[in-house]
Coordinates of C-alpha atoms and ligand atoms in Angstrom, one line a residue:
M257 CA 50.9 23.8 -133.2
A258 CA 50.7 25.8 -130.0
F259 CA 53.6 28.0 -129.2
Y260 CA 53.5 29.7 -125.8
V261 CA 56.4 32.1 -124.9
T262 CA 56.7 34.2 -121.7
T263 CA 59.0 36.8 -120.2
P264 CA 59.5 37.0 -116.4
I265 CA 57.0 39.4 -114.9
Y266 CA 58.8 42.6 -114.0
Y267 CA 59.0 43.8 -110.5
V268 CA 56.7 46.8 -110.4
N269 CA 58.9 48.8 -108.0
A270 CA 61.6 49.4 -110.6
A271 CA 61.5 51.9 -113.5
P272 CA 61.6 50.1 -116.9
H273 CA 65.2 49.9 -118.2
L274 CA 67.1 48.2 -121.0
G275 CA 67.3 44.9 -119.0
H276 CA 63.5 44.7 -119.0
A277 CA 63.3 45.6 -122.7
Y278 CA 65.9 42.9 -123.6
T279 CA 63.8 39.9 -122.5
A280 CA 60.7 41.4 -124.0
L281 CA 62.4 41.9 -127.3
G282 CA 63.8 38.3 -127.3
A283 CA 60.4 36.9 -126.6
D284 CA 58.9 39.1 -129.3
V285 CA 61.3 37.8 -131.9
L286 CA 60.2 34.2 -131.1
A287 CA 56.5 35.1 -131.1
R288 CA 56.7 37.0 -134.4
H289 CA 58.7 34.3 -136.1
M290 CA 56.4 31.5 -135.0
R291 CA 53.4 33.4 -136.2
Q292 CA 55.2 33.6 -139.6
R293 CA 55.3 29.8 -139.5
G294 CA 51.5 29.6 -138.9
E295 CA 51.8 28.4 -135.3
D296 CA 49.1 29.2 -132.8
V297 CA 51.1 31.7 -130.7
F298 CA 50.5 33.2 -127.2
F299 CA 53.0 35.6 -125.8
L300 CA 52.7 36.7 -122.2
T301 CA 54.4 39.4 -120.2
G302 CA 53.4 41.4 -117.1
T303 CA 54.2 42.7 -113.7
D304 CA 55.0 41.1 -110.3
E305 CA 53.2 43.2 -107.8
H306 CA 53.4 41.6 -104.4
G307 CA 56.1 41.2 -101.7
E308 CA 57.8 43.2 -99.0
P309 CA 59.6 45.7 -101.2
V310 CA 56.3 47.0 -102.6
A311 CA 54.7 47.1 -99.1
L312 CA 57.7 49.1 -97.8
A313 CA 57.8 51.5 -100.7
A314 CA 54.1 52.2 -100.3
E315 CA 54.5 52.8 -96.6
R316 CA 57.3 55.3 -97.2
E317 CA 55.0 57.2 -99.6
G318 CA 52.0 57.0 -97.3
I319 CA 49.8 55.2 -99.9
T320 CA 48.4 51.7 -100.1
P321 CA 50.3 49.0 -101.9
Q322 CA 47.5 48.7 -104.4
A323 CA 47.7 52.4 -105.2
L324 CA 51.5 52.1 -105.7
V325 CA 51.2 49.2 -108.1
D326 CA 48.3 50.8 -110.0
R327 CA 50.5 53.8 -110.6
N328 CA 53.7 51.8 -111.6
A329 CA 52.3 48.9 -113.6
P330 CA 51.2 51.1 -116.5
R331 CA 54.9 52.1 -117.0
F332 CA 55.6 48.5 -117.9
Q333 CA 52.4 48.1 -120.0
A334 CA 53.4 51.2 -121.9
L335 CA 56.9 49.9 -122.5
M336 CA 55.6 47.1 -124.8
P337 CA 54.0 49.1 -127.6
R338 CA 57.0 51.5 -127.5
L339 CA 59.3 48.5 -128.1
N340 CA 56.8 47.3 -130.8
V341 CA 56.4 44.2 -128.7
S342 CA 53.4 42.0 -129.7
N343 CA 52.4 40.4 -126.4
D344 CA 48.9 38.8 -126.3
F345 CA 48.2 39.6 -122.7
F346 CA 49.7 41.6 -119.8
V347 CA 49.3 39.8 -116.5
R348 CA 49.3 41.6 -113.2
T349 CA 49.7 39.5 -110.0
S350 CA 47.3 41.8 -108.2
D351 CA 44.5 40.7 -110.6
P352 CA 41.8 39.0 -108.6
E353 CA 41.6 36.1 -111.1
H354 CA 45.4 35.5 -110.8
K355 CA 45.1 35.4 -107.0
R356 CA 42.1 33.0 -107.1
R357 CA 44.0 30.6 -109.3
V358 CA 47.2 30.8 -107.2
Q359 CA 45.1 29.8 -104.1
E360 CA 43.6 26.9 -106.1
V361 CA 47.0 25.5 -107.4
L362 CA 48.8 25.9 -104.1
G363 CA 45.8 24.4 -102.3
R364 CA 46.2 21.4 -104.5
I365 CA 49.9 21.2 -103.7
R366 CA 49.0 21.1 -100.0
E367 CA 46.2 18.5 -100.6
N368 CA 48.8 16.4 -102.4
G369 CA 50.9 16.4 -99.2
H370 CA 53.8 18.7 -100.2
V371 CA 53.2 21.5 -97.6
Y372 CA 54.0 21.6 -93.9
K373 CA 54.3 24.2 -91.1
G374 CA 57.7 24.9 -89.6
K375 CA 60.1 27.5 -88.4
Y376 CA 62.5 29.3 -90.8
E377 CA 65.7 31.1 -89.9
G378 CA 68.0 32.4 -92.5
W379 CA 69.7 35.3 -94.3
Y380 CA 67.2 37.4 -96.3
C381 CA 67.6 40.0 -99.0
P382 CA 64.5 42.3 -99.0
R383 CA 65.4 43.5 -102.5
C384 CA 65.5 39.9 -103.9
A385 CA 62.7 38.9 -101.6
D386 CA 64.7 35.7 -101.1
F387 CA 66.6 33.9 -98.4
K388 CA 70.2 33.3 -99.4
T389 CA 72.0 30.0 -98.7
D390 CA 75.7 30.3 -97.6
A391 CA 76.8 29.6 -101.2
E392 CA 74.6 32.4 -102.6
Q393 CA 75.9 35.1 -100.2
G394 CA 78.6 37.7 -100.8
P395 CA 81.2 38.4 -98.1
D396 CA 79.9 39.3 -94.6
H397 CA 76.3 38.2 -95.3
T398 CA 75.7 40.6 -98.2
C399 CA 73.6 40.2 -101.4
P400 CA 75.9 39.7 -104.4
I401 CA 73.3 41.2 -106.7
H402 CA 72.2 44.2 -104.6
L403 CA 75.4 44.7 -102.6
I404 CA 73.4 45.3 -99.4
E405 CA 73.6 43.6 -96.0
L406 CA 71.3 40.6 -95.6
I407 CA 68.9 40.5 -92.7
R408 CA 68.8 37.5 -90.2
E409 CA 65.1 36.5 -90.2
E410 CA 63.2 33.9 -88.2
E411 CA 59.6 33.1 -88.6
E412 CA 56.8 30.5 -88.5
N413 CA 56.2 29.6 -92.1
Y414 CA 54.5 27.1 -94.3
F415 CA 57.1 25.1 -96.2
F416 CA 57.1 23.5 -99.6
A417 CA 58.8 20.1 -99.4
L418 CA 61.2 20.8 -102.2
S419 CA 63.7 18.2 -100.9
A420 CA 61.1 15.4 -101.7
F421 CA 61.6 16.3 -105.4
Q422 CA 65.3 15.6 -105.5
D423 CA 65.0 12.3 -107.5
D424 CA 62.3 13.6 -109.8
L425 CA 64.3 16.7 -110.7
E426 CA 67.5 14.7 -111.2
R427 CA 65.5 12.4 -113.5
L428 CA 64.0 15.4 -115.4
Y429 CA 67.5 16.7 -116.1
A430 CA 68.8 13.3 -117.1
E431 CA 65.9 12.8 -119.5
R432 CA 65.5 16.3 -121.0
P433 CA 68.9 17.8 -121.9
D434 CA 67.0 20.7 -123.6
F435 CA 64.8 21.5 -120.6
V436 CA 67.2 24.4 -119.7
L437 CA 69.1 26.3 -122.5
P438 CA 71.9 27.1 -123.2
R439 CA 74.0 24.2 -122.1
H440 CA 76.1 26.1 -119.5
R441 CA 72.9 27.1 -117.7
F442 CA 71.6 23.6 -117.8
N443 CA 74.8 22.5 -116.1
E444 CA 74.4 25.3 -113.5
A445 CA 70.8 24.2 -112.6
R446 CA 71.8 20.6 -112.5
A447 CA 74.7 21.3 -110.2
F448 CA 72.4 23.3 -107.9
I449 CA 70.1 20.2 -107.6
A450 CA 73.0 17.8 -107.2
G451 CA 74.2 19.9 -104.2
G452 CA 71.1 18.7 -102.3
L453 CA 67.7 20.5 -102.1
Q454 CA 66.3 22.1 -98.9
D455 CA 62.7 22.7 -98.3
V456 CA 61.7 26.3 -99.0
S457 CA 59.3 28.9 -97.4
L458 CA 56.0 28.9 -99.1
S459 CA 54.4 31.7 -96.9
R460 CA 55.2 34.8 -94.9
A461 CA 53.5 35.5 -91.6
N462 CA 54.3 39.1 -91.1
L463 CA 53.1 40.5 -94.4
T464 CA 49.6 41.3 -95.6
W465 CA 50.5 42.5 -99.1
G466 CA 50.2 39.2 -101.1
V467 CA 48.0 36.3 -102.0
T468 CA 46.3 35.1 -98.8
V469 CA 47.0 31.5 -97.8
P470 CA 43.4 30.1 -98.0
W471 CA 43.8 27.6 -95.2
D472 CA 45.5 30.1 -92.8
P473 CA 44.6 33.7 -93.6
A474 CA 47.2 35.1 -91.2
H475 CA 49.8 34.2 -93.9
V476 CA 50.4 35.3 -97.5
F477 CA 52.2 33.2 -100.0
Y478 CA 55.9 33.9 -100.5
V479 CA 56.0 36.3 -103.5
W480 CA 58.0 33.9 -105.7
F481 CA 55.4 31.2 -105.7
D482 CA 52.7 33.7 -106.5
A483 CA 54.8 35.2 -109.2
L484 CA 55.9 31.9 -110.9
L485 CA 52.3 30.8 -111.2
N486 CA 51.5 33.8 -113.5
Y487 CA 52.6 31.7 -116.4
Y488 CA 49.8 29.2 -115.7
T489 CA 47.1 31.4 -114.2
A490 CA 47.0 34.0 -117.0
L491 CA 45.9 31.5 -119.5
G492 CA 42.7 30.9 -117.4
Y493 CA 41.5 34.5 -117.7
A494 CA 43.4 36.3 -120.4
R495 CA 40.4 35.9 -122.7
E496 CA 37.0 36.5 -121.1
G497 CA 34.8 33.4 -121.4
D498 CA 37.6 31.4 -123.0
D499 CA 40.0 29.4 -120.9
L500 CA 43.2 29.0 -122.9
T501 CA 44.9 26.6 -120.5
D502 CA 44.4 23.4 -122.5
R503 CA 45.3 25.2 -125.7
F504 CA 48.6 26.6 -124.6
W505 CA 49.8 24.8 -121.4
P506 CA 52.6 23.7 -121.0
A507 CA 54.6 26.8 -122.1
T508 CA 57.1 26.2 -125.0
Y509 CA 59.6 28.8 -123.8
H510 CA 60.1 30.7 -120.5
L511 CA 62.7 33.3 -121.3
I512 CA 64.5 34.5 -118.1
G513 CA 67.7 36.3 -117.0
K514 CA 70.3 34.3 -115.2
D515 CA 69.7 36.0 -111.9
I516 CA 66.4 34.1 -111.5
L517 CA 67.6 30.7 -112.7
K518 CA 67.1 28.8 -109.4
F519 CA 63.4 29.8 -109.2
H520 CA 62.6 28.7 -112.8
T521 CA 64.8 25.7 -113.2
V522 CA 64.4 24.1 -109.7
F523 CA 61.5 25.5 -107.7
W524 CA 59.1 25.9 -110.7
P525 CA 59.3 22.4 -112.2
A526 CA 59.0 20.9 -108.6
M527 CA 55.9 23.0 -107.9
L528 CA 54.3 21.9 -111.2
M529 CA 55.1 18.3 -110.3
A530 CA 53.6 18.8 -106.9
A531 CA 50.4 20.2 -108.4
G532 CA 50.3 17.4 -111.0
L533 CA 50.7 19.8 -113.9
P534 CA 52.8 19.3 -117.1
L535 CA 56.2 21.0 -117.2
P536 CA 57.3 23.7 -119.7
K537 CA 59.3 22.5 -122.7
H538 CA 62.2 24.9 -122.3
V539 CA 63.6 27.5 -120.0
F540 CA 66.0 29.7 -121.9
V541 CA 68.4 31.7 -119.7
H542 CA 69.8 34.8 -121.3
G543 CA 72.8 36.8 -119.9
F544 CA 73.1 40.4 -118.9
L545 CA 73.7 43.5 -121.0
L546 CA 76.7 45.1 -119.4
M547 CA 77.7 48.7 -119.7
R548 CA 81.3 49.8 -119.6
D549 CA 81.7 52.7 -117.2
A550 CA 84.5 55.3 -117.4
S551 CA 86.9 53.1 -115.5
G552 CA 86.4 50.3 -118.0
D553 CA 84.6 48.1 -115.5
E554 CA 81.5 46.2 -116.6
H555 CA 78.2 46.2 -114.6
K556 CA 74.9 44.7 -115.0
M557 CA 72.4 47.1 -116.6
S558 CA 70.4 48.5 -113.8
K559 CA 68.9 51.8 -112.8
S560 CA 70.1 51.5 -109.3
L561 CA 73.7 51.4 -110.5
G562 CA 73.2 54.6 -112.5
N563 CA 74.7 53.4 -115.8
V564 CA 71.6 53.0 -117.9
L565 CA 71.6 53.2 -121.7
D566 CA 68.0 54.6 -121.9
P567 CA 66.0 52.5 -124.3
F568 CA 63.5 55.3 -124.7
Q569 CA 66.1 57.7 -125.8
V570 CA 67.4 55.3 -128.4
I571 CA 63.9 54.7 -129.7
D572 CA 63.1 58.5 -129.8
E573 CA 66.3 59.2 -131.8
F574 CA 66.7 56.1 -134.0
G575 CA 63.4 54.1 -133.9
T576 CA 62.4 50.9 -132.2
D577 CA 64.0 48.7 -134.9
A578 CA 67.4 50.1 -134.2
L579 CA 67.2 49.3 -130.5
R580 CA 65.8 45.8 -131.3
Y581 CA 68.5 45.1 -133.8
Y582 CA 71.4 46.4 -131.7
C583 CA 70.4 44.5 -128.5
L584 CA 70.0 41.2 -130.3
R585 CA 72.9 41.5 -132.7
E586 CA 75.6 43.0 -130.4
V587 CA 75.4 40.4 -127.6
S588 CA 74.9 36.7 -128.3
F589 CA 71.6 35.8 -126.7
G590 CA 72.4 33.5 -123.8
H591 CA 75.7 35.1 -122.9
D592 CA 76.7 38.3 -121.1
G593 CA 78.0 41.1 -123.3
A594 CA 78.9 44.7 -123.3
V595 CA 76.7 47.4 -124.9
S596 CA 77.8 51.0 -125.4
T597 CA 76.7 54.1 -127.2
A598 CA 79.8 53.7 -129.4
G599 CA 78.9 50.1 -130.2
F600 CA 75.3 51.3 -131.0
A601 CA 76.6 54.0 -133.4
A602 CA 78.9 51.6 -135.2
R603 CA 76.1 49.0 -135.8
Y604 CA 73.6 51.6 -136.7
E605 CA 75.8 53.3 -139.3
G606 CA 77.8 50.3 -140.5
E607 CA 75.0 47.8 -140.8
L608 CA 71.5 49.3 -140.6
A609 CA 72.2 52.4 -142.6
N610 CA 75.1 51.3 -144.9
E611 CA 74.1 47.7 -145.5
L612 CA 70.3 47.2 -145.1
G613 CA 69.3 50.8 -145.6
N614 CA 71.4 51.2 -148.7
L615 CA 70.2 47.9 -150.2
I616 CA 66.6 49.0 -149.7
T617 CA 66.9 52.5 -151.2
R618 CA 69.1 51.7 -154.1
T619 CA 67.1 48.6 -155.2
L620 CA 63.9 50.5 -155.2
A621 CA 65.5 53.6 -156.8
M622 CA 67.0 51.5 -159.7
V623 CA 63.7 49.9 -160.5
V624 CA 62.1 53.3 -160.6
R625 CA 64.9 54.8 -162.6
Y626 CA 65.3 52.0 -165.2
R627 CA 61.8 50.5 -165.4
D628 CA 59.5 53.2 -164.1
G629 CA 58.9 51.1 -161.0
D630 CA 57.6 48.1 -162.9
V631 CA 59.4 44.9 -161.9
P632 CA 60.4 42.8 -164.9
A633 CA 58.6 39.5 -165.1
A634 CA 62.0 37.6 -165.4
Q635 CA 62.9 34.5 -163.4
P636 CA 65.2 35.5 -160.5
D637 CA 68.9 34.5 -160.9
P638 CA 69.1 30.8 -160.0
V639 CA 72.6 31.2 -158.6
L640 CA 71.4 33.9 -156.2
A641 CA 68.3 31.9 -155.3
A642 CA 70.4 28.9 -154.4
E643 CA 72.3 31.0 -151.9
L644 CA 69.3 32.9 -150.4
D645 CA 66.6 30.2 -150.4
P646 CA 68.1 28.0 -147.7
L647 CA 68.3 30.9 -145.2
A648 CA 64.7 30.6 -144.1
V649 CA 65.2 27.0 -143.1
E650 CA 68.4 27.8 -141.2
V651 CA 66.8 30.8 -139.4
A652 CA 63.8 28.6 -138.4
R653 CA 66.2 25.9 -137.1
L654 CA 68.1 28.4 -135.0
L655 CA 65.0 30.0 -133.6
D656 CA 63.6 26.6 -132.6
G657 CA 66.5 26.6 -130.1
A658 CA 66.0 30.3 -129.2
E659 CA 69.3 31.2 -130.8
L660 CA 68.1 34.7 -131.6
S661 CA 71.5 36.3 -132.3
A662 CA 72.8 33.4 -134.5
A663 CA 69.5 33.5 -136.4
L664 CA 69.9 37.2 -137.0
D665 CA 73.5 36.7 -138.1
T666 CA 72.3 34.1 -140.6
A667 CA 69.6 36.3 -142.0
W668 CA 72.1 39.2 -142.3
L669 CA 74.2 37.0 -144.6
G670 CA 71.5 37.5 -147.2
V671 CA 71.7 41.3 -146.9
R672 CA 75.4 41.2 -147.5
R673 CA 75.0 38.8 -150.4
L674 CA 72.5 41.1 -152.1
N675 CA 74.8 44.1 -151.7
R676 CA 77.6 42.0 -153.3
Y677 CA 75.2 41.1 -156.1
V678 CA 74.6 44.7 -156.8
E679 CA 78.3 45.4 -157.1
E680 CA 79.0 42.3 -159.2
R681 CA 76.2 42.9 -161.7
A682 CA 76.5 46.7 -161.8
P683 CA 73.0 47.5 -163.0
W684 CA 74.1 51.1 -163.9
V685 CA 76.5 49.6 -166.5
L686 CA 73.8 47.2 -167.9
A687 CA 71.4 50.1 -168.2
K688 CA 73.7 51.9 -170.7
D689 CA 73.5 49.2 -173.3
A690 CA 70.1 48.3 -174.9
A691 CA 71.5 44.9 -175.9
L692 CA 71.8 44.1 -172.2
S693 CA 68.2 44.9 -171.4
E694 CA 67.2 41.3 -170.7
E695 CA 70.2 40.9 -168.4
L696 CA 69.2 44.0 -166.5
D697 CA 65.6 42.6 -166.2
V698 CA 67.0 39.5 -164.5
V699 CA 69.2 41.5 -162.1
L700 CA 66.4 43.9 -161.1
A701 CA 63.9 41.1 -160.6
S702 CA 66.4 39.2 -158.5
L703 CA 67.2 42.2 -156.3
V704 CA 63.5 43.0 -155.7
E705 CA 62.8 39.4 -154.8
G706 CA 65.9 39.2 -152.7
L707 CA 64.8 42.4 -150.8
R708 CA 61.3 40.9 -150.3
V709 CA 62.7 37.6 -149.0
M710 CA 65.1 39.5 -146.6
S711 CA 62.2 41.7 -145.4
V712 CA 60.2 38.5 -144.6
L713 CA 63.2 36.9 -142.8
L714 CA 64.1 40.0 -140.8
H715 CA 60.5 40.8 -139.7
P716 CA 60.9 39.4 -136.2
W717 CA 63.8 41.7 -135.4
L718 CA 62.9 44.7 -137.6
P719 CA 59.1 44.7 -137.9
E720 CA 58.7 48.3 -138.7
T721 CA 61.3 48.4 -141.5
S722 CA 60.1 45.0 -142.8
G723 CA 56.5 46.4 -143.0
R724 CA 57.6 49.6 -144.8
V725 CA 59.6 47.7 -147.4
L726 CA 56.9 45.0 -148.0
G727 CA 54.4 47.9 -148.3
A728 CA 56.6 49.6 -151.0
L729 CA 56.7 46.3 -152.8
G730 CA 53.0 45.8 -152.6
A731 CA 53.6 42.3 -151.1
P732 CA 52.7 42.4 -147.4
E733 CA 52.6 38.6 -146.8
L734 CA 54.8 37.5 -143.9
D735 CA 54.5 33.8 -144.0
L736 CA 57.9 32.1 -143.9
T737 CA 57.1 29.7 -146.7
G738 CA 57.2 32.7 -149.0
A739 CA 60.8 33.5 -148.1
R740 CA 62.3 32.2 -151.3
L741 CA 63.0 33.9 -154.6
Q742 CA 60.0 33.6 -157.0
A743 CA 59.0 35.1 -160.3
G744 CA 56.1 37.6 -160.4
R745 CA 55.6 38.1 -156.7
V746 CA 56.1 41.9 -157.0
A747 CA 54.7 43.8 -160.0
H748 CA 55.5 47.4 -159.1
V749 CA 57.6 49.2 -156.5
E750 CA 57.6 52.7 -154.9
R751 CA 60.6 54.6 -153.7
L752 CA 61.3 54.8 -150.0
S753 CA 63.1 57.5 -148.0
P754 CA 66.2 56.0 -146.2
P755 CA 64.9 53.8 -143.4
F756 CA 67.9 54.4 -141.3
P757 CA 69.0 58.0 -141.8
K758 CA 72.4 59.1 -140.6
A759 CA 72.1 60.3 -137.0
D760 CA 73.4 63.8 -137.6
A761 CA 71.2 64.2 -140.7
V762 CA 67.9 63.7 -138.9
P763 CA 67.1 65.1 -135.5
A764 CA 64.8 63.4 -132.9
R765 CA 61.8 61.8 -134.6
R766 CA 59.4 62.7 -131.8
Ligands
ZN820 ZN1 69.4 41.0 -103.4

């Protein structure tokens, strides 16, 4: 089956920070897991390059907007391999093919009678590139996200007749309780719709940096409409000579942060309806990673607020897997949660080094020490198998609902079970008595198989570590059907250096 997952496209003016990495990591976990299930996967990310903030920033620097985005977009492109993120394409909204398709789809929406010309007056945040309704404003006409004063703007615009989709959107939410996940975000979106929809600006008249409105070239499309369409347009040109639209549209999961909920859960489905296109299956709304500052207050992770836990620094010192693991384990995906350097250190030492790292190194070391690295051909312990084998089904069930943290917690139960198994069976005691040799064979075979199964299960979160362990086992297969204890899957093992060395023992890797 086709599985199509997207991140929001990142606004190219910003420098990449942990907030950007977070959504990309979440989408990567889903993409990797679905590949393990043999699904036909497409994973899209990219950059949002139009709009007033880019034009203003370029003007300040005395360069063209295109030069500015050509300089900044590669920072986000480079972020993906550094996070070990396996996206299949990187869309840029200044791509000529994207622009052509935006004009085509929005032209169709106009032909279908959902566009008209009118005058707009409202409170505008240039950083959000969005007009704010009264309910969306902070005190004294400020932006609650950027904490800046809103600007009163009035202009002649083309409008998208969003209000005409009131009934259709209400019906969508009544019929598809999993259209928006998790549930509290579904309720938030539905409440916004129930509050009554107003028509929205589709174009800007005083801007030139954007996608030109084909029926009135004095206008460019409002950046949000252009940006949202990336999910659809990219499939048309991601593979030269091969239009992937029929194969992957509609998207299975749009992953987004809660700050852009309205656009993805209200505007976007209405636009698709207006264009006569199928709707995505799910929009999953994750929360924010919050950093505690010295005063104990929590803030959204953002460079502009000056409280960044730098993902590059974590990667340089501890590796990509440690960052991936920490972000998705510490904060339940779908909720806000606090991250901190102290929290990172505790998870790294307590779980990655002491639980998983220790399981890996001592299992391999015992097989080398007691059996010269040859894995006994014994059947794995059926009691252990009965506990570990169901984990794959449970992980798959949770990831079907994009419950990334709950799925990781479930997989981790297997790591802890295997460590308890080592303590219970004490192979170092069995090894002292030749009469217990067959028992030791079963224990070693069970541990090696358990380690293999855990490496397959944990691959989406810890792809580097998983690959190293499966390499040491000579069993690189990642398919999820293989994630159950079997006899004879691994013949011989090699030792590994500790995959999560203690921070003070190993200086920066690069
Ligand atoms: Zn704002």
